[in-house]
Short mmCIF file of N, CA and C in Angstrom, two decimals:
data_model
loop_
_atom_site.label_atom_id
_atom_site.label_comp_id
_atom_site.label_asym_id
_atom_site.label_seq_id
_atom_site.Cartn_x
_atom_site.Cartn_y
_atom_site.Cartn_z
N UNK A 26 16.11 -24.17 -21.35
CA UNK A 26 14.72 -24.10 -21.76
C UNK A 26 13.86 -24.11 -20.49
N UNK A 27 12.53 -23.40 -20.53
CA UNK A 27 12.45 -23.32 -19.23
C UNK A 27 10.67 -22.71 -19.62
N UNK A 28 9.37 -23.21 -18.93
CA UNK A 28 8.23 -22.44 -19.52
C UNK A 28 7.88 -21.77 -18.29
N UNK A 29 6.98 -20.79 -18.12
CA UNK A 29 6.31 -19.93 -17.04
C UNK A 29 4.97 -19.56 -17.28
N UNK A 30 4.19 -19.70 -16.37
CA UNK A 30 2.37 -19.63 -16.56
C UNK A 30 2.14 -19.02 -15.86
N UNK A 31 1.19 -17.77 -16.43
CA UNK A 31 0.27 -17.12 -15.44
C UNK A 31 -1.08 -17.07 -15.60
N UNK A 32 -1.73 -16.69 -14.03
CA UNK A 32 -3.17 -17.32 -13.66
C UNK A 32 -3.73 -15.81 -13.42
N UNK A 33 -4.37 -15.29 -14.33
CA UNK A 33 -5.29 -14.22 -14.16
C UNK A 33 -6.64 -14.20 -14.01
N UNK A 34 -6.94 -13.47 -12.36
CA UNK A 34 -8.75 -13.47 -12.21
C UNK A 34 -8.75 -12.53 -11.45
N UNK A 35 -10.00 -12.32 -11.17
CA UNK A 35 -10.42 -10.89 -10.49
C UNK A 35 -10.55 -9.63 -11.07
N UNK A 36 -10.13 -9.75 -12.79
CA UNK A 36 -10.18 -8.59 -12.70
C UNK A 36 -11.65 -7.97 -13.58
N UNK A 37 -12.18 -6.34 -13.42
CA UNK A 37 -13.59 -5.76 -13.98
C UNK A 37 -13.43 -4.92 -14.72
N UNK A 38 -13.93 -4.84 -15.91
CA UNK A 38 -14.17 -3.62 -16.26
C UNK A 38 -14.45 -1.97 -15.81
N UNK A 39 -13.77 -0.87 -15.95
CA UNK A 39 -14.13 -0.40 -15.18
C UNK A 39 -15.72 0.49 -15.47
N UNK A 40 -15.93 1.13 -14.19
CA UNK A 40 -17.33 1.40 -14.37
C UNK A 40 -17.35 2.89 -14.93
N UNK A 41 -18.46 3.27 -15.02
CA UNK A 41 -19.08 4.58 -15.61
C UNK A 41 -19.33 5.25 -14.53
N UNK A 42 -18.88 5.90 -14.06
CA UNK A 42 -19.35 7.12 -12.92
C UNK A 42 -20.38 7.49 -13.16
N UNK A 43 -20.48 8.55 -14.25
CA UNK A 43 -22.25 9.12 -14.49
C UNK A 43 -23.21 7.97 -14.59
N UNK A 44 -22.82 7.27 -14.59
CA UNK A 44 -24.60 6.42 -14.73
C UNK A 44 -24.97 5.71 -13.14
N UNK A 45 -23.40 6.22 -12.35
CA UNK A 45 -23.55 5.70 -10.59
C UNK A 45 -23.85 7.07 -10.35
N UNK A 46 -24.20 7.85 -10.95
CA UNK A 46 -24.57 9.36 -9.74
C UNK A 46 -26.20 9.52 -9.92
N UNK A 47 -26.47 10.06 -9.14
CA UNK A 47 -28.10 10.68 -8.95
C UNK A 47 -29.08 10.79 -10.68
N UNK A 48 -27.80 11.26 -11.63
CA UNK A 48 -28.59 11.70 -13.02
C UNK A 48 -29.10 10.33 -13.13
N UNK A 49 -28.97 9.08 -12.97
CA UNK A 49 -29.17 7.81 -13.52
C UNK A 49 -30.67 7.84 -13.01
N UNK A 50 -30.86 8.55 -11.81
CA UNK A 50 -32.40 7.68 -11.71
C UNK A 50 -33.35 9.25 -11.65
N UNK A 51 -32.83 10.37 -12.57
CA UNK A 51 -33.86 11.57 -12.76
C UNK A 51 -34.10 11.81 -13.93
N UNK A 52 -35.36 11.44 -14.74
CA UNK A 52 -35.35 12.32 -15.95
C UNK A 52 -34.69 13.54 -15.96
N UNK A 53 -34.96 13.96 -17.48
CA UNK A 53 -34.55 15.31 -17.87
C UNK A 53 -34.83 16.73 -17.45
N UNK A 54 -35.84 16.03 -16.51
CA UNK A 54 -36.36 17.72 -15.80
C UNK A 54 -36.00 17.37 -14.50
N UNK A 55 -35.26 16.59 -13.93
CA UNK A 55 -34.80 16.53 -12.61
C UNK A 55 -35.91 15.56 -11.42
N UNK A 56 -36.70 15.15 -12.59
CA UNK A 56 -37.60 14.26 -11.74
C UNK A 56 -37.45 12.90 -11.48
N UNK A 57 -38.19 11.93 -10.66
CA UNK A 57 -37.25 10.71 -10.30
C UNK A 57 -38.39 9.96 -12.03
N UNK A 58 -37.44 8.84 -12.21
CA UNK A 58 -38.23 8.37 -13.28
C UNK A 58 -38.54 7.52 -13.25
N UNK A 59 -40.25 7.72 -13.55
CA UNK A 59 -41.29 6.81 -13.64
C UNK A 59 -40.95 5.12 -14.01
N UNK A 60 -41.01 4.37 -12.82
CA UNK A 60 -40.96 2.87 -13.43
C UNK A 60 -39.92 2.35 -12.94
N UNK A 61 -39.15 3.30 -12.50
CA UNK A 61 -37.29 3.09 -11.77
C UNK A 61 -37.75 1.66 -10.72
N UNK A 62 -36.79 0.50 -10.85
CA UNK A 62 -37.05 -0.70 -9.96
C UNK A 62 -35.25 -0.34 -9.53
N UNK A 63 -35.52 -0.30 -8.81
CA UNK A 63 -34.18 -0.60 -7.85
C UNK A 63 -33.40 -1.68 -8.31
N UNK A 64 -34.32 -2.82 -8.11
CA UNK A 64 -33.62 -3.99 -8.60
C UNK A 64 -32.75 -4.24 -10.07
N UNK A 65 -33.47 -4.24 -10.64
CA UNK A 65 -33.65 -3.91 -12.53
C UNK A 65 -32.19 -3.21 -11.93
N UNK A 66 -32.37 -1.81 -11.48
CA UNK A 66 -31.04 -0.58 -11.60
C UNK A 66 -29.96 -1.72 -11.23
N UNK A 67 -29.84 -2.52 -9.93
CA UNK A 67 -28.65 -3.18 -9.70
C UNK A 67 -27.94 -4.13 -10.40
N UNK A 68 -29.05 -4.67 -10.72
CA UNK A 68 -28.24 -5.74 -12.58
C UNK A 68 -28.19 -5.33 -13.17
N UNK A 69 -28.60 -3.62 -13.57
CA UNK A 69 -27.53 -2.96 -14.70
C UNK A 69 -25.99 -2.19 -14.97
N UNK A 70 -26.46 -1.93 -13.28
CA UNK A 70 -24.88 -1.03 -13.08
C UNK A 70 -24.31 -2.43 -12.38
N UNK A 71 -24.74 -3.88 -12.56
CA UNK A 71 -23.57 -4.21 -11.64
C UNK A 71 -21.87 -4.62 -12.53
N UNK A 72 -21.14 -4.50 -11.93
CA UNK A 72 -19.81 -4.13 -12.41
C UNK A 72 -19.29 -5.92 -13.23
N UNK A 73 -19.08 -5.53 -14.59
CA UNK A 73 -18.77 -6.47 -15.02
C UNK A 73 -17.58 -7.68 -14.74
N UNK A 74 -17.45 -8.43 -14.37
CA UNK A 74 -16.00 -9.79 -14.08
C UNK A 74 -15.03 -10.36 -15.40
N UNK A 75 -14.54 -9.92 -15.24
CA UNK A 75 -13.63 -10.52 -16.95
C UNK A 75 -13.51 -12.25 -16.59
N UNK A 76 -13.35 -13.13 -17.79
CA UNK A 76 -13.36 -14.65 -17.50
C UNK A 76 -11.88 -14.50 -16.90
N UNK A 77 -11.84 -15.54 -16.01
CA UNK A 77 -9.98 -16.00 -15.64
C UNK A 77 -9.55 -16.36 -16.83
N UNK A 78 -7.65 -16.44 -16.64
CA UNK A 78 -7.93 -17.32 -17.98
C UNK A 78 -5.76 -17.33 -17.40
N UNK A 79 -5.45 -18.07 -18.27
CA UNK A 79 -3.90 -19.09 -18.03
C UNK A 79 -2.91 -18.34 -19.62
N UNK A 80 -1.76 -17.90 -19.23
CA UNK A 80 -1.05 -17.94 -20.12
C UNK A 80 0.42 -18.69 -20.02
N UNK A 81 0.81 -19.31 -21.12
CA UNK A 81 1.46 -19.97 -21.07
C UNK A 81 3.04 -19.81 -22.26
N UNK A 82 4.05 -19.59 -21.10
CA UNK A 82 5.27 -18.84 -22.28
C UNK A 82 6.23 -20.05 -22.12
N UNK A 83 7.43 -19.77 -23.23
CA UNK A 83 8.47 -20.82 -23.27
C UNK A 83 9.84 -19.83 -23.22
N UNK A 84 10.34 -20.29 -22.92
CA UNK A 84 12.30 -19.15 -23.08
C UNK A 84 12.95 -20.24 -23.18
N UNK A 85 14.18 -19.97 -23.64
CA UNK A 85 14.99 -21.02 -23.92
C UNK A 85 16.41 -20.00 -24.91
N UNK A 86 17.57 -20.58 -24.68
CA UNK A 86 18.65 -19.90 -25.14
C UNK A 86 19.86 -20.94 -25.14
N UNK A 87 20.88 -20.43 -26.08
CA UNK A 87 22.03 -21.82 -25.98
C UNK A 87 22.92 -20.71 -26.15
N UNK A 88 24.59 -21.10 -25.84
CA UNK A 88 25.63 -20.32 -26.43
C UNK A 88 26.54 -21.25 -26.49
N UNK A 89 27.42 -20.91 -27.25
CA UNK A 89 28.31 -22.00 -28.14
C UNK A 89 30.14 -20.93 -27.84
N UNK A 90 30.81 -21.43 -27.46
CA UNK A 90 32.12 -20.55 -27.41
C UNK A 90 33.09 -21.43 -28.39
N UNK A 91 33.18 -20.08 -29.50
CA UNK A 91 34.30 -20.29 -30.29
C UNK A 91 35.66 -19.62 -30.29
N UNK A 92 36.69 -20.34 -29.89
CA UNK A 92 38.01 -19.80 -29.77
C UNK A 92 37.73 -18.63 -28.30
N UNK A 93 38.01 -17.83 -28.77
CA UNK A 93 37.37 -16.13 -27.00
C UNK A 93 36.05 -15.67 -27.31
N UNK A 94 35.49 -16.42 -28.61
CA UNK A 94 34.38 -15.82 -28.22
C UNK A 94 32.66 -16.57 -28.20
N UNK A 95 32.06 -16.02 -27.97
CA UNK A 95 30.61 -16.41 -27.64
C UNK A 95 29.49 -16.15 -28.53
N UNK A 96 28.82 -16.87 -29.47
CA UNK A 96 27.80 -17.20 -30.24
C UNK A 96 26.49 -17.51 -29.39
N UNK A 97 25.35 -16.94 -29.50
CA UNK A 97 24.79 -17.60 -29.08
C UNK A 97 22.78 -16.78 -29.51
N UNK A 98 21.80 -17.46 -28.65
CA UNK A 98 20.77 -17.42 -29.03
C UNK A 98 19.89 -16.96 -27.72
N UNK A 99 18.66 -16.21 -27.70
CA UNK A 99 17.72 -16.50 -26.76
C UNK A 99 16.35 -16.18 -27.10
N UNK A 100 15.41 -16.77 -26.93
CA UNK A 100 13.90 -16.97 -27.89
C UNK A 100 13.35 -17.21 -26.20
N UNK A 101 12.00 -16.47 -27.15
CA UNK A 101 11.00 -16.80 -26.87
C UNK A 101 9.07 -16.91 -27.21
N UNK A 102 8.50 -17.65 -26.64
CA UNK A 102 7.42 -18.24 -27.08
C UNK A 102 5.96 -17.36 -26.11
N UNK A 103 5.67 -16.28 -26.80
CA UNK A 103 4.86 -15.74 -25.33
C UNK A 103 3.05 -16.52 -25.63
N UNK A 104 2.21 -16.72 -24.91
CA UNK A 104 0.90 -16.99 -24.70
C UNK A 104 1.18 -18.20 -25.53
N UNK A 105 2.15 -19.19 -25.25
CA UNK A 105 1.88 -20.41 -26.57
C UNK A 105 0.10 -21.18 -26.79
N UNK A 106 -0.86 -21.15 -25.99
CA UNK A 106 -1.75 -21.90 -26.77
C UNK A 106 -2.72 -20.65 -27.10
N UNK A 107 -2.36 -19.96 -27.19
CA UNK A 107 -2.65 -18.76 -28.16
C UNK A 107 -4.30 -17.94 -27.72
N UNK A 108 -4.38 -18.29 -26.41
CA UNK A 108 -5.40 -17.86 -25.32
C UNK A 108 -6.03 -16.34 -26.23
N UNK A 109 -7.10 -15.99 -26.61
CA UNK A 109 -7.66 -14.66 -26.12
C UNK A 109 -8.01 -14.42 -24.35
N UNK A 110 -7.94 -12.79 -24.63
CA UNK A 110 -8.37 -12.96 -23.06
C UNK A 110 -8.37 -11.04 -23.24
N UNK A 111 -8.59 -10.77 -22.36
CA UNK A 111 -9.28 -8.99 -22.35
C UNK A 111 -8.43 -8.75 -20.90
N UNK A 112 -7.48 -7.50 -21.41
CA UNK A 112 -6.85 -6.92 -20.45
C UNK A 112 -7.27 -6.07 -19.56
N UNK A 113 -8.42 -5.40 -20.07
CA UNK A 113 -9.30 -4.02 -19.62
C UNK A 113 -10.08 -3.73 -19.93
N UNK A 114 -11.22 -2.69 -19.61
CA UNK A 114 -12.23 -1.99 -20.44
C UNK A 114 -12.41 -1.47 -19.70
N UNK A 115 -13.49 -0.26 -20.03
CA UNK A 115 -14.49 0.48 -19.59
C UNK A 115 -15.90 0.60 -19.87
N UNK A 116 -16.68 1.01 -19.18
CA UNK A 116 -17.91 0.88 -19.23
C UNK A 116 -18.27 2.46 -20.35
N UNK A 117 -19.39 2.36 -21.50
CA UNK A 117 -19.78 3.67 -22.13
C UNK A 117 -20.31 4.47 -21.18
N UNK A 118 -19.94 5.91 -21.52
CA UNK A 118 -21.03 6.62 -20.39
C UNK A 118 -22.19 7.35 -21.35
N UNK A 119 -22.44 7.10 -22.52
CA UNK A 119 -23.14 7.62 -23.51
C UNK A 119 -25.02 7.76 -23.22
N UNK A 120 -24.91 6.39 -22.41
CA UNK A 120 -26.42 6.50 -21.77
C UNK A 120 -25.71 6.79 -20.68
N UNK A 121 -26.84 7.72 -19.60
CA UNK A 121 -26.25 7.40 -18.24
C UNK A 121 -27.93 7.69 -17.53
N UNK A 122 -28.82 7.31 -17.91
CA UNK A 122 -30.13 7.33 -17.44
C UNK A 122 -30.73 5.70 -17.41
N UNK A 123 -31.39 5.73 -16.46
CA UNK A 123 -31.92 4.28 -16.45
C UNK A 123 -32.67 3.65 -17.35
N UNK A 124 -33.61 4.42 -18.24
CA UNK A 124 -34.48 4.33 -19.00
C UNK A 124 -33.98 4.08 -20.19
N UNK A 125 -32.85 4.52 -20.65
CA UNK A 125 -31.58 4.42 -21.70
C UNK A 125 -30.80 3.08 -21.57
N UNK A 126 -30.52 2.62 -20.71
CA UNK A 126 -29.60 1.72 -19.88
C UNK A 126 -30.16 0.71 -20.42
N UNK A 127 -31.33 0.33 -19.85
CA UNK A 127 -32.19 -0.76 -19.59
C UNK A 127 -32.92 -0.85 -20.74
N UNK A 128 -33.38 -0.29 -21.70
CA UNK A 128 -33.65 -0.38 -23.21
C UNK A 128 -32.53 -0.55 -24.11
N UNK A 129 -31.02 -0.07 -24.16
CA UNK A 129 -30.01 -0.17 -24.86
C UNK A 129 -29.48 -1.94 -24.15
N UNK A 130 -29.77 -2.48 -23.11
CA UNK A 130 -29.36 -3.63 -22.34
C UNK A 130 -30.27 -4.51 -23.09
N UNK A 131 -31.37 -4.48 -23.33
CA UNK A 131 -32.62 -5.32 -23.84
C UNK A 131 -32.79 -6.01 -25.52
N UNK A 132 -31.88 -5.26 -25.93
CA UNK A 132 -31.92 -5.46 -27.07
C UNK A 132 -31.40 -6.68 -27.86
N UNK A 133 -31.90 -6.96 -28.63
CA UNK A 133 -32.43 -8.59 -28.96
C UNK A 133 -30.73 -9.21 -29.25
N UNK A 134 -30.06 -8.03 -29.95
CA UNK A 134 -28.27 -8.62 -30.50
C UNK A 134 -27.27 -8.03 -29.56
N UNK A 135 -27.40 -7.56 -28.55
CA UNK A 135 -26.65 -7.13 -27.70
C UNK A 135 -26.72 -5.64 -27.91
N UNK A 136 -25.87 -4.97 -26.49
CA UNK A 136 -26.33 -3.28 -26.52
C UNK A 136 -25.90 -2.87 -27.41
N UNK A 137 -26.04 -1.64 -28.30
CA UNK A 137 -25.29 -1.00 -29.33
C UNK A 137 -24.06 -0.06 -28.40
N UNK A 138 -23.95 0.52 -27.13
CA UNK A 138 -23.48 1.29 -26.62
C UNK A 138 -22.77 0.64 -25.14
N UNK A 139 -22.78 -0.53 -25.42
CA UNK A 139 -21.88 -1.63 -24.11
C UNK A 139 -20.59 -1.50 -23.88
N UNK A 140 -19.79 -2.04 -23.48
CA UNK A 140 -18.77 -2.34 -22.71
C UNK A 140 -18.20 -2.21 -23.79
N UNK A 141 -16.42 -1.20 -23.57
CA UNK A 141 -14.94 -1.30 -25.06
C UNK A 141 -14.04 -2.06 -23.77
N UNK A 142 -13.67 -2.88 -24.85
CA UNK A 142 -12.24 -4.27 -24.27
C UNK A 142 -11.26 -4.16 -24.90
N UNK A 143 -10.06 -3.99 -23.56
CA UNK A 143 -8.61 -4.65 -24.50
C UNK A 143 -8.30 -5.15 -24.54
N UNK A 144 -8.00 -5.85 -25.17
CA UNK A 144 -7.40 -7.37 -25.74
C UNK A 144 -5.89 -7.80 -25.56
N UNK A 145 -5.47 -9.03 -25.04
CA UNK A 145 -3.81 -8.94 -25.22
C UNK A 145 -3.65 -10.07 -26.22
N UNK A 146 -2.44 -9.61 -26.70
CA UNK A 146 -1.99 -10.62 -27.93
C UNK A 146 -2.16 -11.88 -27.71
N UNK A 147 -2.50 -12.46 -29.28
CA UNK A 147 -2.16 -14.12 -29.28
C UNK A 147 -0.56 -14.26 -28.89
N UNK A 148 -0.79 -15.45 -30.02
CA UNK A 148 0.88 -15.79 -29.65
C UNK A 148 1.68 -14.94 -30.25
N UNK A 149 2.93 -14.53 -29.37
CA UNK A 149 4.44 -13.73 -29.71
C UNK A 149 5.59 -14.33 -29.62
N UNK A 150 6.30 -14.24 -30.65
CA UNK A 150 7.93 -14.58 -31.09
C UNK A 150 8.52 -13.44 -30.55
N UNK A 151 9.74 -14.24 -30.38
CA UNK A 151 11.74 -13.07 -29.98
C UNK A 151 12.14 -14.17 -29.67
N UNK A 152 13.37 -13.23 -30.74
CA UNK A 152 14.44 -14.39 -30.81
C UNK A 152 15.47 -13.27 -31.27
N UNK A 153 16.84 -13.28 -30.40
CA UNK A 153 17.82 -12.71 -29.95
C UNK A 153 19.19 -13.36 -30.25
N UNK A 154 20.08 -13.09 -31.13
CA UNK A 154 20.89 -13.46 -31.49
C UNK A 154 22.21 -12.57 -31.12
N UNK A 155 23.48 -13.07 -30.57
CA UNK A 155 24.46 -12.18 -30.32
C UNK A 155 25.52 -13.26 -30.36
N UNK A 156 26.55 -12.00 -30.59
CA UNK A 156 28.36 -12.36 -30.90
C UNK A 156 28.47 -11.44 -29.45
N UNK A 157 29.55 -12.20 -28.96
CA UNK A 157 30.14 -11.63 -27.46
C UNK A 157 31.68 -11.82 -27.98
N UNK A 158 32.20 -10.84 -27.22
CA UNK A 158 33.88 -10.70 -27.84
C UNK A 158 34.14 -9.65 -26.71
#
């Protein structure tokens, strides 16, 4: 029996290219757009941090020899305290104008057009049973 933990940090969502290129700060006719704060722009494109977070597994196996041959077991217990945690994402590129950005960001219940996450499993079972001969 035997447990193993891992310590995940550092990692971001990834970003949206089009909303880091030039279109982000030109209206639709190629003009710069009215009201653009630099600042404002950098806390919107800045690149999201996923939380750290700990997973915690168990393994464990027995075998039993009867007469020549071998019975036996091997299990395991993956994420036992059953952690959520986000493997990945990407950023939408659906807005990619500042004026879009920063009004879809503002909104009172969160953006309608924000950040897609992947998720890794709660807790996972295996359990492995074999005859050896």
């Amino acid at each position: 029996v035997g447990a193993t933990t891992n310590y995940f940090s550092n990692a971001y969502v990834d970003v949206s290219a089009l909303a880091r290129s030039e279109n982000f700060t030109l209206d639709y006719d190629g003009q710069p757009i009215i009201g653009y704060d630099e600042n404002v722009a950098k806390d919107l494109l800045r690149q999201e941090e996923f939380d750290d977070y700990f997973l915690v597994n168990i393994v464990g196996g027995k075998s039993w020899k009867i007469g020549d041959y071998f019975v036996g077991f091997f299990a395991t217990i993956n994420n036992v305290l059953d952690q959520e945690y986000k493997t990945g994402g990407f950023e939408q590129s659906r807005l990619s104008k500042y004026n879009s950005v920063l009004e879809d960001k503002s909104r009172q219940y969160g953006p309608v057009f924000g950040s897609r996450y992947f998720f890794g499993n709660g807790t996972t079972y295996y359990v492995n049973l074999y005859f050896r001969f």
